[in-house]
JSON list of C-alpha atoms and ligand atoms in Angstrom, two decimals:
[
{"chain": "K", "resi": 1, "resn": "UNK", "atom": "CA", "xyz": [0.00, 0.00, 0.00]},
{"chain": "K", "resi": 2, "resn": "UNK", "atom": "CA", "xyz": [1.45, 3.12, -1.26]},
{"chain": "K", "resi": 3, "resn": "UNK", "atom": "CA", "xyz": [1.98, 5.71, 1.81]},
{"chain": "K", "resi": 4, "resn": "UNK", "atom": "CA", "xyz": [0.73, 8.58, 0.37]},
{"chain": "K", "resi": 5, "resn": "UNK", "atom": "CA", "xyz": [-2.53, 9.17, -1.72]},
{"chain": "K", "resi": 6, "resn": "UNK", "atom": "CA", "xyz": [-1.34, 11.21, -4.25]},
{"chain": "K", "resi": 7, "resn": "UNK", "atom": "CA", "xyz": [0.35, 7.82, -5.98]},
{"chain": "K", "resi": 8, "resn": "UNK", "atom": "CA", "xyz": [-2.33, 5.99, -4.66]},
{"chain": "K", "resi": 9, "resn": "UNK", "atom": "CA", "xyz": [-4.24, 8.36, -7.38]},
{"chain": "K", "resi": 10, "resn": "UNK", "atom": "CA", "xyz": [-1.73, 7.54, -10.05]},
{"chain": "K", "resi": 11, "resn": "UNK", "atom": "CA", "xyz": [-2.25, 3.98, -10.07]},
{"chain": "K", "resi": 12, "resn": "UNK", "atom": "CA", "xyz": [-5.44, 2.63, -12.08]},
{"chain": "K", "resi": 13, "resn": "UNK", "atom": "CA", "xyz": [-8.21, 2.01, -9.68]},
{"chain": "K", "resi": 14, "resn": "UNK", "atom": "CA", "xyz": [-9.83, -1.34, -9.83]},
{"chain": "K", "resi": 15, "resn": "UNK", "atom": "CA", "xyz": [-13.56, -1.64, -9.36]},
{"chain": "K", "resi": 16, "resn": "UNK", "atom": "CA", "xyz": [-15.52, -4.76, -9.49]},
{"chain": "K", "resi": 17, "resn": "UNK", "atom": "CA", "xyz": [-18.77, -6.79, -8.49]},
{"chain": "K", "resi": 18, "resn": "UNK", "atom": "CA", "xyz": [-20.62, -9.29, -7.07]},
{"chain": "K", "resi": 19, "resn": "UNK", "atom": "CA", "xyz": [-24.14, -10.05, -6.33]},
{"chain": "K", "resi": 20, "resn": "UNK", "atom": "CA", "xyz": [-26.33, -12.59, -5.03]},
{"chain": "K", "resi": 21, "resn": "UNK", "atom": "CA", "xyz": [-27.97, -14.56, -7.90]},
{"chain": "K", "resi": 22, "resn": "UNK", "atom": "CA", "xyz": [-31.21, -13.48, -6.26]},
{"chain": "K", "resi": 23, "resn": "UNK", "atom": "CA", "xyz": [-30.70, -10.16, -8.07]},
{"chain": "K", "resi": 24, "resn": "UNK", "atom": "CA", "xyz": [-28.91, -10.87, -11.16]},
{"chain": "K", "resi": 25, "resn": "UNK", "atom": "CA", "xyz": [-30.27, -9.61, -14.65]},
{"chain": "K", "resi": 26, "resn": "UNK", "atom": "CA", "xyz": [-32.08, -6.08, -12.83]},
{"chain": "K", "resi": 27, "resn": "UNK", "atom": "CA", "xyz": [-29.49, -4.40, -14.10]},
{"chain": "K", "resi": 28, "resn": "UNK", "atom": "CA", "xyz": [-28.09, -3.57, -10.39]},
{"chain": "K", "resi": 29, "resn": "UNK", "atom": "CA", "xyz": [-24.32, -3.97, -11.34]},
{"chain": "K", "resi": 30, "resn": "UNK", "atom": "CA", "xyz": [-24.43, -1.86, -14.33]},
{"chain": "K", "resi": 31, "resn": "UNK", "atom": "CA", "xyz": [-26.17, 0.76, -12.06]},
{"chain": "K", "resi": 32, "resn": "UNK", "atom": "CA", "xyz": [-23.48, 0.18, -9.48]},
{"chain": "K", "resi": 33, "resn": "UNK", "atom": "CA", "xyz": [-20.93, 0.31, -11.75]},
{"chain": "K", "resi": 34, "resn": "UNK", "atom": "CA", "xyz": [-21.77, 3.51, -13.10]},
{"chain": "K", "resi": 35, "resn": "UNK", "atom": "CA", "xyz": [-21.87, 5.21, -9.47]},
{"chain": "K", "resi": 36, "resn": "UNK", "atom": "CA", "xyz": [-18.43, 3.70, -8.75]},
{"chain": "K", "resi": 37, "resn": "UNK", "atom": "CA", "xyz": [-16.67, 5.44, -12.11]},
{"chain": "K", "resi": 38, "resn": "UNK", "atom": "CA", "xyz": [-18.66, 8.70, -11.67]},
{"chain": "K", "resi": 39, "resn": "UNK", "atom": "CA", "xyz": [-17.16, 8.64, -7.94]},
{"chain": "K", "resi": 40, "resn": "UNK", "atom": "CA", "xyz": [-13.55, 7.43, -9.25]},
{"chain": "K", "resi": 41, "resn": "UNK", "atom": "CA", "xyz": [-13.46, 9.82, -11.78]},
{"chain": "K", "resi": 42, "resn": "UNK", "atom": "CA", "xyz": [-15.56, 12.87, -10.03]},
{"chain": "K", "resi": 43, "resn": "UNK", "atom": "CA", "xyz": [-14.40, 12.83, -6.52]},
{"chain": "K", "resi": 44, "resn": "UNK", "atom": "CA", "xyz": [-11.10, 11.04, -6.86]},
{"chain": "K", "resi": 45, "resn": "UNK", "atom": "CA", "xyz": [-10.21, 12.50, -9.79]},
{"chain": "K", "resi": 46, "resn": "UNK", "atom": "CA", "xyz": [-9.16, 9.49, -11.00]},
{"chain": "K", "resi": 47, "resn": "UNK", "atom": "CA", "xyz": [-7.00, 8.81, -14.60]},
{"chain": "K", "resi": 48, "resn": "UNK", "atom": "CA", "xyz": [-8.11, 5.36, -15.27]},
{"chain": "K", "resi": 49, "resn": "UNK", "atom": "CA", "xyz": [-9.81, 2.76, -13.99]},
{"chain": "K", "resi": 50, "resn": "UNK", "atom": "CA", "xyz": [-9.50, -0.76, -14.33]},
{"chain": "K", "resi": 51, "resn": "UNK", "atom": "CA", "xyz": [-11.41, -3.98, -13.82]},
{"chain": "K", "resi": 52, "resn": "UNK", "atom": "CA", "xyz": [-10.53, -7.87, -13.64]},
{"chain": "K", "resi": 53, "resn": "UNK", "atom": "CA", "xyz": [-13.04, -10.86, -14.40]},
{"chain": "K", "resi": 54, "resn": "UNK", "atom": "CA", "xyz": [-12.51, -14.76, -15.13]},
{"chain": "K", "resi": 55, "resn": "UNK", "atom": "CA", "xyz": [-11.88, -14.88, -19.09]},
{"chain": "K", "resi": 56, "resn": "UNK", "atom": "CA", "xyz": [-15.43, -16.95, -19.38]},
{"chain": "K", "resi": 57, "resn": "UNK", "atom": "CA", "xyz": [-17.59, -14.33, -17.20]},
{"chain": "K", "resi": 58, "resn": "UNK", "atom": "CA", "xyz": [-19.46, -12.97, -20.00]},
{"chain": "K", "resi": 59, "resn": "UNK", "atom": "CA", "xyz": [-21.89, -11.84, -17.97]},
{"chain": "K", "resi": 60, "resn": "UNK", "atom": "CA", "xyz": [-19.17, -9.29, -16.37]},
{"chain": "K", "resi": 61, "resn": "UNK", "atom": "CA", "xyz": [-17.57, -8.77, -19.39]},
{"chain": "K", "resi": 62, "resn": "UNK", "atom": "CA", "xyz": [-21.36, -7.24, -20.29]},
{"chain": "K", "resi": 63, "resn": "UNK", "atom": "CA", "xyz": [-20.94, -5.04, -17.39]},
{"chain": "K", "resi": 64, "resn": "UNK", "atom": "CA", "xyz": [-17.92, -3.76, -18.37]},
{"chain": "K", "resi": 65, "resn": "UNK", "atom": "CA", "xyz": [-19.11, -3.10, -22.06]},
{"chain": "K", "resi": 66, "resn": "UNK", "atom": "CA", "xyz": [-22.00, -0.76, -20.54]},
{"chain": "K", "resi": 67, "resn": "UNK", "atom": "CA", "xyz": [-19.77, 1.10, -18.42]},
{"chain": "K", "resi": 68, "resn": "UNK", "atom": "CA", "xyz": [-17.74, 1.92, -21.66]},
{"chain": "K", "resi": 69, "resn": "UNK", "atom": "CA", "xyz": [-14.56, -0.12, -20.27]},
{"chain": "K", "resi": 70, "resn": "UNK", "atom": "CA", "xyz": [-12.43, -1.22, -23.02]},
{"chain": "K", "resi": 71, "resn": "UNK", "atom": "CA", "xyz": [-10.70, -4.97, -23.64]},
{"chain": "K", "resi": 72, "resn": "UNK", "atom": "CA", "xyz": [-7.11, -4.39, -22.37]},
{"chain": "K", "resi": 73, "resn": "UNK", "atom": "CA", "xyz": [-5.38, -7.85, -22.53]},
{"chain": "K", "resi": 74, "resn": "UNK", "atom": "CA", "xyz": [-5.20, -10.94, -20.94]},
{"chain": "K", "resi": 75, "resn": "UNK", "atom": "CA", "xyz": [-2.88, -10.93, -17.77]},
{"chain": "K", "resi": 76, "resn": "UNK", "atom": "CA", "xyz": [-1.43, -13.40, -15.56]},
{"chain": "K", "resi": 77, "resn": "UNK", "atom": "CA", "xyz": [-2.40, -12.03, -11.89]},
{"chain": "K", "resi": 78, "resn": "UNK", "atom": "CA", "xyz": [-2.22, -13.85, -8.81]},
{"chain": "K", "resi": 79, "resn": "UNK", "atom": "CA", "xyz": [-1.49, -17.01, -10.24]},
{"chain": "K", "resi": 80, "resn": "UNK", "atom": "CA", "xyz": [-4.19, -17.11, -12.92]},
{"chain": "K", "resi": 81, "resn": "UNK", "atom": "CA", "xyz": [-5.15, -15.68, -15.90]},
{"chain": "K", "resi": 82, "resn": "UNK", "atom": "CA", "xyz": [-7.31, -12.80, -16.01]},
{"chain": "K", "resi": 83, "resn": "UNK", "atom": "CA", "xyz": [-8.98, -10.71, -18.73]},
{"chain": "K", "resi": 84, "resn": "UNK", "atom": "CA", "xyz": [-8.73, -6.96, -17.71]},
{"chain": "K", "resi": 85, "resn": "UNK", "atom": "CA", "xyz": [-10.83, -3.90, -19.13]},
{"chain": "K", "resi": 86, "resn": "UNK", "atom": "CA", "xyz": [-10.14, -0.04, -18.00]},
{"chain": "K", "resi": 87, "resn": "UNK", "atom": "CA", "xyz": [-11.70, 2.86, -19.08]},
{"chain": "K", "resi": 88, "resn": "UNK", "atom": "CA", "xyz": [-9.76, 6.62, -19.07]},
{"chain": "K", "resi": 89, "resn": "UNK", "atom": "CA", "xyz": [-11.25, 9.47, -17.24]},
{"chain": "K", "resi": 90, "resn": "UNK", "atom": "CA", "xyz": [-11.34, 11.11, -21.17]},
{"chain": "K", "resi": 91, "resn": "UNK", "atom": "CA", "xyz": [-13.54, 8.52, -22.10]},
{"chain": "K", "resi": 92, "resn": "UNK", "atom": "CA", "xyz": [-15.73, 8.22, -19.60]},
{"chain": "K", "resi": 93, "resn": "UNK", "atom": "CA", "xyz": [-15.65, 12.38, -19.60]},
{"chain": "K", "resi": 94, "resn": "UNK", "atom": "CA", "xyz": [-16.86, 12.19, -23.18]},
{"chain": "K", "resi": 95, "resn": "UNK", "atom": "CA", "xyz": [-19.54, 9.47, -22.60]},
{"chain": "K", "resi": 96, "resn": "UNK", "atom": "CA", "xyz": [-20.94, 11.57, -19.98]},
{"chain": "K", "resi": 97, "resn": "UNK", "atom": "CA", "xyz": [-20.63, 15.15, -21.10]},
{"chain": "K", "resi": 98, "resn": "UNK", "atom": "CA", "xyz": [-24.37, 15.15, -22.30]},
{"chain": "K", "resi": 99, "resn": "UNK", "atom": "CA", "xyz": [-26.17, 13.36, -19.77]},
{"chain": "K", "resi": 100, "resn": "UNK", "atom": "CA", "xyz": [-27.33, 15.35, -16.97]},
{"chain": "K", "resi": 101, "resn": "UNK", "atom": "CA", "xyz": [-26.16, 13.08, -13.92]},
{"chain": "K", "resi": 102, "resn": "UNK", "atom": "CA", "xyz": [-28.17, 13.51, -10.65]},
{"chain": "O", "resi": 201, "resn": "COA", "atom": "C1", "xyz": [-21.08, -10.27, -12.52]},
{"chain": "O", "resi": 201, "resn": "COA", "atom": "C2", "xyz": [-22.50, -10.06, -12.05]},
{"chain": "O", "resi": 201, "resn": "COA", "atom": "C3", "xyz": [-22.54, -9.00, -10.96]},
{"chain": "O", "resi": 201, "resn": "COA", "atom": "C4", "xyz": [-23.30, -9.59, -13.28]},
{"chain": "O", "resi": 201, "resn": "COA", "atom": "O1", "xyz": [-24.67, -9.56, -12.96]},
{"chain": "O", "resi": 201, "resn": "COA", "atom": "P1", "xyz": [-25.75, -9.20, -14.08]},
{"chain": "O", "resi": 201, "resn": "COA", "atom": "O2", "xyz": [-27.07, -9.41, -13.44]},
{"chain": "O", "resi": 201, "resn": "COA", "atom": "O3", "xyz": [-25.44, -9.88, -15.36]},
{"chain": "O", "resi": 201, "resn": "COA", "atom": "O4", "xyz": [-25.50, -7.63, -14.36]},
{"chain": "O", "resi": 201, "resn": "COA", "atom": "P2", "xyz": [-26.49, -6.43, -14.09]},
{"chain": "O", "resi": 201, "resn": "COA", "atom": "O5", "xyz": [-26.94, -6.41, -12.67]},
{"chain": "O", "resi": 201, "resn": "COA", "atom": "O6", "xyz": [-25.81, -5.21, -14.58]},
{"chain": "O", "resi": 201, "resn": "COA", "atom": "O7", "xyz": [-27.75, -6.77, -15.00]},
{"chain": "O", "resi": 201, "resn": "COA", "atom": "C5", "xyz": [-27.65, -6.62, -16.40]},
{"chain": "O", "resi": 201, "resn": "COA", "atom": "C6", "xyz": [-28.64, -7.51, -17.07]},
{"chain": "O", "resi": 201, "resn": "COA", "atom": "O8", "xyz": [-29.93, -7.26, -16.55]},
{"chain": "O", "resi": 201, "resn": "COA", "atom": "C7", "xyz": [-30.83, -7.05, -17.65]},
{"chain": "O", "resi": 201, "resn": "COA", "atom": "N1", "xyz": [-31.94, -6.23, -17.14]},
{"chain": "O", "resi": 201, "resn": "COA", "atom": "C8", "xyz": [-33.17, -6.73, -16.83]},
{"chain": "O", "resi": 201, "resn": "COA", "atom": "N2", "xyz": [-33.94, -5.76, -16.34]},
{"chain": "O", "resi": 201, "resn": "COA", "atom": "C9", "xyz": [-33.20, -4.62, -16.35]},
{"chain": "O", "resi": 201, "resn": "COA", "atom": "C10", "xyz": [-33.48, -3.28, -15.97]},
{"chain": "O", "resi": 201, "resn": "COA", "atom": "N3", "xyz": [-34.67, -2.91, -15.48]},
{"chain": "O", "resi": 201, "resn": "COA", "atom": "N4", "xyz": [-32.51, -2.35, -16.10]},
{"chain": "O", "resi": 201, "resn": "COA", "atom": "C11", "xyz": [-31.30, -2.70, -16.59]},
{"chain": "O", "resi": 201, "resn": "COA", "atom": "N5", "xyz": [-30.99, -3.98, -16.97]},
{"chain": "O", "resi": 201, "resn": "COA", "atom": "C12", "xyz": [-31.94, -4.93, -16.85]},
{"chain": "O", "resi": 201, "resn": "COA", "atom": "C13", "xyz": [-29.97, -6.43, -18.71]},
{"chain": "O", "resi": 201, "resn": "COA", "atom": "O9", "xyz": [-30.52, -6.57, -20.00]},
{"chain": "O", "resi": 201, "resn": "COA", "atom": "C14", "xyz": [-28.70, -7.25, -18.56]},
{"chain": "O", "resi": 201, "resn": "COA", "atom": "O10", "xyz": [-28.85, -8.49, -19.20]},
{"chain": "O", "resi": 201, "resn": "COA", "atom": "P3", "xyz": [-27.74, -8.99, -20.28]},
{"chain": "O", "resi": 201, "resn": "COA", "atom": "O11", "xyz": [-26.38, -8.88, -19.61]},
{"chain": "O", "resi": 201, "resn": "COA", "atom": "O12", "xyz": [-28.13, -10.38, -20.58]},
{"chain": "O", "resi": 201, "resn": "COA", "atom": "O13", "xyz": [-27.84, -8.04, -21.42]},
{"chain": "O", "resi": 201, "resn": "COA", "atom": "C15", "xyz": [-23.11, -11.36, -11.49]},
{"chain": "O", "resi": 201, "resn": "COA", "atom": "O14", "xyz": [-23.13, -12.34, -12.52]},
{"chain": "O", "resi": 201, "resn": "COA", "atom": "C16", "xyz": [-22.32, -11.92, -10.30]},
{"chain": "O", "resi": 201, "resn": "COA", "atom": "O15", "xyz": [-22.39, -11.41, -9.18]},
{"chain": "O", "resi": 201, "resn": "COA", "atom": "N6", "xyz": [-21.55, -13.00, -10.53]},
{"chain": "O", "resi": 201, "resn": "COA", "atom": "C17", "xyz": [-20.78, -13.65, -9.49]},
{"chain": "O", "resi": 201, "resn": "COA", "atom": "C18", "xyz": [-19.61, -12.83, -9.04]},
{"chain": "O", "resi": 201, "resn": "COA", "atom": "C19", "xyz": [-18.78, -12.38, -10.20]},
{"chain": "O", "resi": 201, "resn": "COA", "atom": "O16", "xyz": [-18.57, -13.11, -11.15]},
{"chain": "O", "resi": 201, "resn": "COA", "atom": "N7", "xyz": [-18.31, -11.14, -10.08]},
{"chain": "O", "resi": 201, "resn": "COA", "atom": "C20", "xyz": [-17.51, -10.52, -11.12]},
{"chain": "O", "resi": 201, "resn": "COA", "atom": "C21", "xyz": [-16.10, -10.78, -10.92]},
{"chain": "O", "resi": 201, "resn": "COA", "atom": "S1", "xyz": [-15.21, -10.07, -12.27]}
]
């Protein structure tokens, strides 16, 4: 853990999800999603954000998609492989600059 929070805040910040099957397909991660990027990239100012799934979770992957996240690569992290997505604040800046958030 970095010491100090300014290189905390030049590291990609991961977000990520998980729900009880009980509320799956409502949309609630997408929705959750959303809040957690407008708060990364808002609040935290934020440069890029990043997030990690199972190469077969399509059902993430679909998350990701909605949120705007881009395909980055497959990575080997913690002794597996991953796919990761991210997202730049630009991006999500430009997705956003018409919608009027509340
Ligand atoms: C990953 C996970 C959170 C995704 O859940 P999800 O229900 O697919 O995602 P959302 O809550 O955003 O729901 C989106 C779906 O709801 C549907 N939906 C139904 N009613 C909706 C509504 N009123 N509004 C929005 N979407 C709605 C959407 O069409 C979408 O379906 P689609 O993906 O088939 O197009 C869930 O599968 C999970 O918790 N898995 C176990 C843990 C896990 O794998 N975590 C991720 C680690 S990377």
């Amino acid at each position: 853990m970095p010491a100090d929070l300014d290189s905390l805040r030049n590291n990609p910040l991961e977000i990520g999800w998980r729900l009880h099957p009980e509320f799956w397909h409502q949309g609630l991660a997408s929705e959750a999603a959303e809040r957690m990027a407008a708060f990364a990239f808002t609040n935290l100012d934020a440069k890029e954000l990043l997030a990690v799934r199972h190469p077969a979770n399509a059902d993430s992957a679909r998350v990701m998609d909605r949120l705007g996240m881009r395909f980055r690569a497959t990575e080997f992290w913690c002794g597996t492989n991953v796919a990761t997505h991210a997202i730049s604040r630009e991006s999500w800046l430009e997705a956003h600059s018409g919608r009027n958030e509340s």
